[in-house]
Amino acid sequence: MSSTAREGVRIGMAPNGGEAASLVESAMLLRWRAPELALLLADRAVTAGHDDKLAVLQADHLAVFALNRLGRHGEAAHRLFPAIRDADTPPGLRHELHVELAHCAVALGDSATALGAVRAVLAAGDDVAPVLRGGALVAVAEASAALGRDDLVTSALEEADELYREDPSLDHDTALLLRAAVRAVDAARL
């Protein structure tokens, strides 16, 4: 099973579920390497998934993810709130949305919101995927840096790097990309 397929299983993506699910799966494959294409596919999945609520929620998550990677944090925040508030959002997907909210909040200058958004993700411990915990820790590091807490930045980034390095579900290239992002956050504070 590919790392993307494992990740899809982890967040409850329906395999071969229809046009919307197929578009979500394609967007998942492209999200790190071509977020602009992932955004287009996610938008199409939302349009096509009028009768598949889970696919629409997953597509919204991927759109938020892509918008964050493209630096369009305000749009991302606006789009993720309905999915976070939706009672039908599965817990794993809700955690992913909270990590994206944290990244939006940091980029928009609200470190307190960022730290609050990832609290539940970090409290879940081993119940969340290592890559998701790593993303939450990167958001903690970014928020802590903005608050002048360099001690927290260092420990959060070290743990995130270790999680990315040791996560067997990540392919080599994605692990390198995520570890480079950790180093970029570290370099930005110096």
CSV table of C-alpha atoms in Angstrom, one decimal:
chain,number,residue,atom,x,y,z
A,1,MET,CA,0.0,0.0,0.0
A,2,SER,CA,1.4,3.4,-0.9
A,3,SER,CA,2.0,6.1,1.7
A,4,THR,CA,-0.8,8.2,0.3
A,5,ALA,CA,-3.2,5.2,0.4
A,6,ARG,CA,-2.2,4.6,4.1
A,7,GLU,CA,-2.9,8.3,4.8
A,8,GLY,CA,-6.2,8.1,3.0
A,9,VAL,CA,-7.2,5.1,5.1
A,10,ARG,CA,-6.1,6.9,8.3
A,11,ILE,CA,-8.4,9.9,7.6
A,12,GLY,CA,-11.3,7.8,6.4
A,13,MET,CA,-11.1,8.5,2.6
A,14,ALA,CA,-13.5,6.2,0.7
A,15,PRO,CA,-11.6,4.2,-1.8
A,16,ASN,CA,-13.1,4.3,-5.3
A,17,GLY,CA,-16.1,6.2,-4.0
A,18,GLY,CA,-17.2,8.2,-7.0
A,19,GLU,CA,-16.1,11.3,-8.9
A,20,ALA,CA,-15.6,13.5,-5.8
A,21,ALA,CA,-13.6,10.8,-4.0
A,22,SER,CA,-11.5,10.2,-7.0
A,23,LEU,CA,-10.8,14.0,-7.3
A,24,VAL,CA,-9.9,14.0,-3.5
A,25,GLU,CA,-7.5,11.1,-4.0
A,26,SER,CA,-5.8,12.9,-6.9
A,27,ALA,CA,-5.6,16.1,-4.9
A,28,MET,CA,-4.0,14.1,-2.0
A,29,LEU,CA,-1.3,12.9,-4.4
A,30,LEU,CA,-0.5,16.4,-5.5
A,31,ARG,CA,-0.8,18.4,-2.3
A,32,TRP,CA,2.9,18.6,-1.4
A,33,ARG,CA,4.3,18.9,-4.9
A,34,ALA,CA,1.7,21.0,-6.7
A,35,PRO,CA,-0.6,22.7,-4.2
A,36,GLU,CA,-2.1,24.9,-6.9
A,37,LEU,CA,-3.3,21.8,-8.8
A,38,ALA,CA,-4.5,20.2,-5.5
A,39,LEU,CA,-6.6,23.3,-4.9
A,40,LEU,CA,-8.2,23.0,-8.4
A,41,LEU,CA,-9.0,19.4,-7.9
A,42,ALA,CA,-10.3,20.0,-4.4
A,43,ASP,CA,-12.6,22.7,-5.7
A,44,ARG,CA,-13.9,20.4,-8.4
A,45,ALA,CA,-14.5,17.7,-5.8
A,46,VAL,CA,-16.6,20.0,-3.7
A,47,THR,CA,-18.7,20.8,-6.8
A,48,ALA,CA,-19.0,17.1,-7.7
A,49,GLY,CA,-19.6,15.8,-4.2
A,50,HIS,CA,-23.0,17.3,-3.5
A,51,ASP,CA,-24.2,13.8,-2.3
A,52,ASP,CA,-20.9,12.7,-0.7
A,53,LYS,CA,-20.5,14.8,2.5
A,54,LEU,CA,-17.2,13.0,3.6
A,55,ALA,CA,-15.6,13.7,0.2
A,56,VAL,CA,-16.7,17.3,0.4
A,57,LEU,CA,-15.2,17.7,3.9
A,58,GLN,CA,-11.9,16.0,2.7
A,59,ALA,CA,-11.9,18.3,-0.3
A,60,ASP,CA,-12.3,21.4,1.8
A,61,HIS,CA,-9.4,20.2,4.0
A,62,LEU,CA,-7.2,19.8,0.9
A,63,ALA,CA,-8.3,23.2,-0.4
A,64,VAL,CA,-7.3,24.8,3.0
A,65,PHE,CA,-4.0,22.9,3.0
A,66,ALA,CA,-3.2,24.1,-0.5
A,67,LEU,CA,-4.3,27.7,0.2
A,68,ASN,CA,-2.0,27.7,3.2
A,69,ARG,CA,0.9,26.4,1.1
A,70,LEU,CA,0.2,29.1,-1.5
A,71,GLY,CA,0.3,31.8,1.2
A,72,ARG,CA,-3.4,32.6,1.0
A,73,HIS,CA,-4.0,32.2,4.7
A,74,GLY,CA,-7.1,34.5,5.0
A,75,GLU,CA,-8.9,32.5,2.3
A,76,ALA,CA,-7.8,29.2,4.0
A,77,ALA,CA,-9.2,30.4,7.4
A,78,HIS,CA,-12.5,31.5,5.9
A,79,ARG,CA,-12.9,28.1,4.2
A,80,LEU,CA,-12.0,25.9,7.1
A,81,PHE,CA,-14.3,27.2,9.8
A,82,PRO,CA,-17.5,25.5,8.4
A,83,ALA,CA,-15.7,22.2,8.2
A,84,ILE,CA,-14.4,22.5,11.8
A,85,ARG,CA,-17.9,23.4,13.0
A,86,ASP,CA,-19.5,20.5,11.2
A,87,ALA,CA,-20.6,17.8,13.6
A,88,ASP,CA,-20.1,15.1,11.0
A,89,THR,CA,-16.4,15.9,10.5
A,90,PRO,CA,-14.5,12.7,11.6
A,91,PRO,CA,-12.0,13.3,14.5
A,92,GLY,CA,-8.9,12.6,12.4
A,93,LEU,CA,-10.0,15.1,9.8
A,94,ARG,CA,-10.9,17.6,12.6
A,95,HIS,CA,-7.3,17.3,13.9
A,96,GLU,CA,-5.9,18.0,10.5
A,97,LEU,CA,-8.2,21.1,10.1
A,98,HIS,CA,-7.0,22.3,13.5
A,99,VAL,CA,-3.4,22.1,12.4
A,100,GLU,CA,-4.2,24.1,9.3
A,101,LEU,CA,-6.1,26.6,11.4
A,102,ALA,CA,-2.9,27.0,13.5
A,103,HIS,CA,-0.8,27.6,10.4
A,104,CYS,CA,-3.4,30.3,9.3
A,105,ALA,CA,-3.4,31.9,12.7
A,106,VAL,CA,0.4,32.1,12.8
A,107,ALA,CA,0.6,33.6,9.4
A,108,LEU,CA,-2.0,36.2,10.3
A,109,GLY,CA,-0.3,37.1,13.5
A,110,ASP,CA,-2.5,35.4,16.1
A,111,SER,CA,-0.1,33.1,18.0
A,112,ALA,CA,-2.5,32.4,20.9
A,113,THR,CA,-5.1,31.1,18.5
A,114,ALA,CA,-2.5,28.9,16.8
A,115,LEU,CA,-1.5,27.3,20.1
A,116,GLY,CA,-5.1,26.8,21.1
A,117,ALA,CA,-5.9,25.1,17.8
A,118,VAL,CA,-3.3,22.4,18.2
A,119,ARG,CA,-3.8,21.7,21.8
A,120,ALA,CA,-6.2,18.8,21.2
A,121,VAL,CA,-4.0,17.4,18.4
A,122,LEU,CA,-0.9,17.3,20.7
A,123,ALA,CA,-3.0,16.0,23.7
A,124,ALA,CA,-4.1,13.0,21.5
A,125,GLY,CA,-0.5,11.7,21.6
A,126,ASP,CA,-0.1,8.5,19.6
A,127,ASP,CA,-3.7,8.6,18.4
A,128,VAL,CA,-2.7,11.0,15.7
A,129,ALA,CA,-0.4,10.2,12.8
A,130,PRO,CA,3.3,11.2,13.2
A,131,VAL,CA,3.1,13.5,10.2
A,132,LEU,CA,0.1,15.3,11.7
A,133,ARG,CA,1.8,15.6,15.1
A,134,GLY,CA,4.9,17.0,13.4
A,135,GLY,CA,2.7,19.6,11.6
A,136,ALA,CA,1.2,20.6,14.9
A,137,LEU,CA,4.7,20.9,16.5
A,138,VAL,CA,5.8,23.1,13.6
A,139,ALA,CA,2.8,25.4,14.2
A,140,VAL,CA,3.8,25.5,17.9
A,141,ALA,CA,7.3,26.5,17.0
A,142,GLU,CA,6.1,29.3,14.7
A,143,ALA,CA,3.7,30.6,17.3
A,144,SER,CA,6.3,30.3,20.1
A,145,ALA,CA,8.9,32.2,18.0
A,146,ALA,CA,6.4,35.0,17.5
A,147,LEU,CA,6.0,35.1,21.3
A,148,GLY,CA,9.8,35.1,21.9
A,149,ARG,CA,9.9,31.6,23.4
A,150,ASP,CA,13.0,30.2,21.7
A,151,ASP,CA,13.2,27.3,24.2
A,152,LEU,CA,9.9,26.0,23.0
A,153,VAL,CA,10.8,26.6,19.4
A,154,THR,CA,13.9,24.4,19.6
A,155,SER,CA,12.2,21.5,21.3
A,156,ALA,CA,9.2,21.5,19.0
A,157,LEU,CA,11.3,21.6,15.9
A,158,GLU,CA,13.6,18.8,17.1
A,159,GLU,CA,10.6,16.6,17.8
A,160,ALA,CA,8.9,17.4,14.5
A,161,ASP,CA,12.1,16.6,12.6
A,162,GLU,CA,12.4,13.3,14.4
A,163,LEU,CA,8.8,12.4,13.6
A,164,TYR,CA,9.3,13.2,9.9
A,165,ARG,CA,12.6,11.3,9.8
A,166,GLU,CA,11.1,8.2,11.4
A,167,ASP,CA,7.6,8.1,9.9
A,168,PRO,CA,7.4,4.9,7.7
A,169,SER,CA,4.2,6.2,6.0
A,170,LEU,CA,6.1,9.0,4.3
A,171,ASP,CA,7.9,8.5,1.1
A,172,HIS,CA,11.5,9.7,1.0
A,173,ASP,CA,10.8,12.9,-1.0
A,174,THR,CA,7.9,14.0,1.2
A,175,ALA,CA,10.0,13.4,4.3
A,176,LEU,CA,12.8,15.5,2.9
A,177,LEU,CA,10.3,18.3,2.0
A,178,LEU,CA,8.8,18.3,5.5
A,179,ARG,CA,12.2,18.2,7.2
A,180,ALA,CA,13.3,21.1,5.0
A,181,ALA,CA,10.2,23.0,6.2
A,182,VAL,CA,11.3,22.4,9.8
A,183,ARG,CA,14.7,23.9,9.0
A,184,ALA,CA,13.1,26.9,7.2
A,185,VAL,CA,11.1,27.7,10.4
A,186,ASP,CA,14.3,27.4,12.4
A,187,ALA,CA,16.2,29.6,10.0
A,188,ALA,CA,13.4,32.2,9.9
A,189,ARG,CA,13.8,32.9,13.6
A,190,LEU,CA,17.5,33.6,13.5
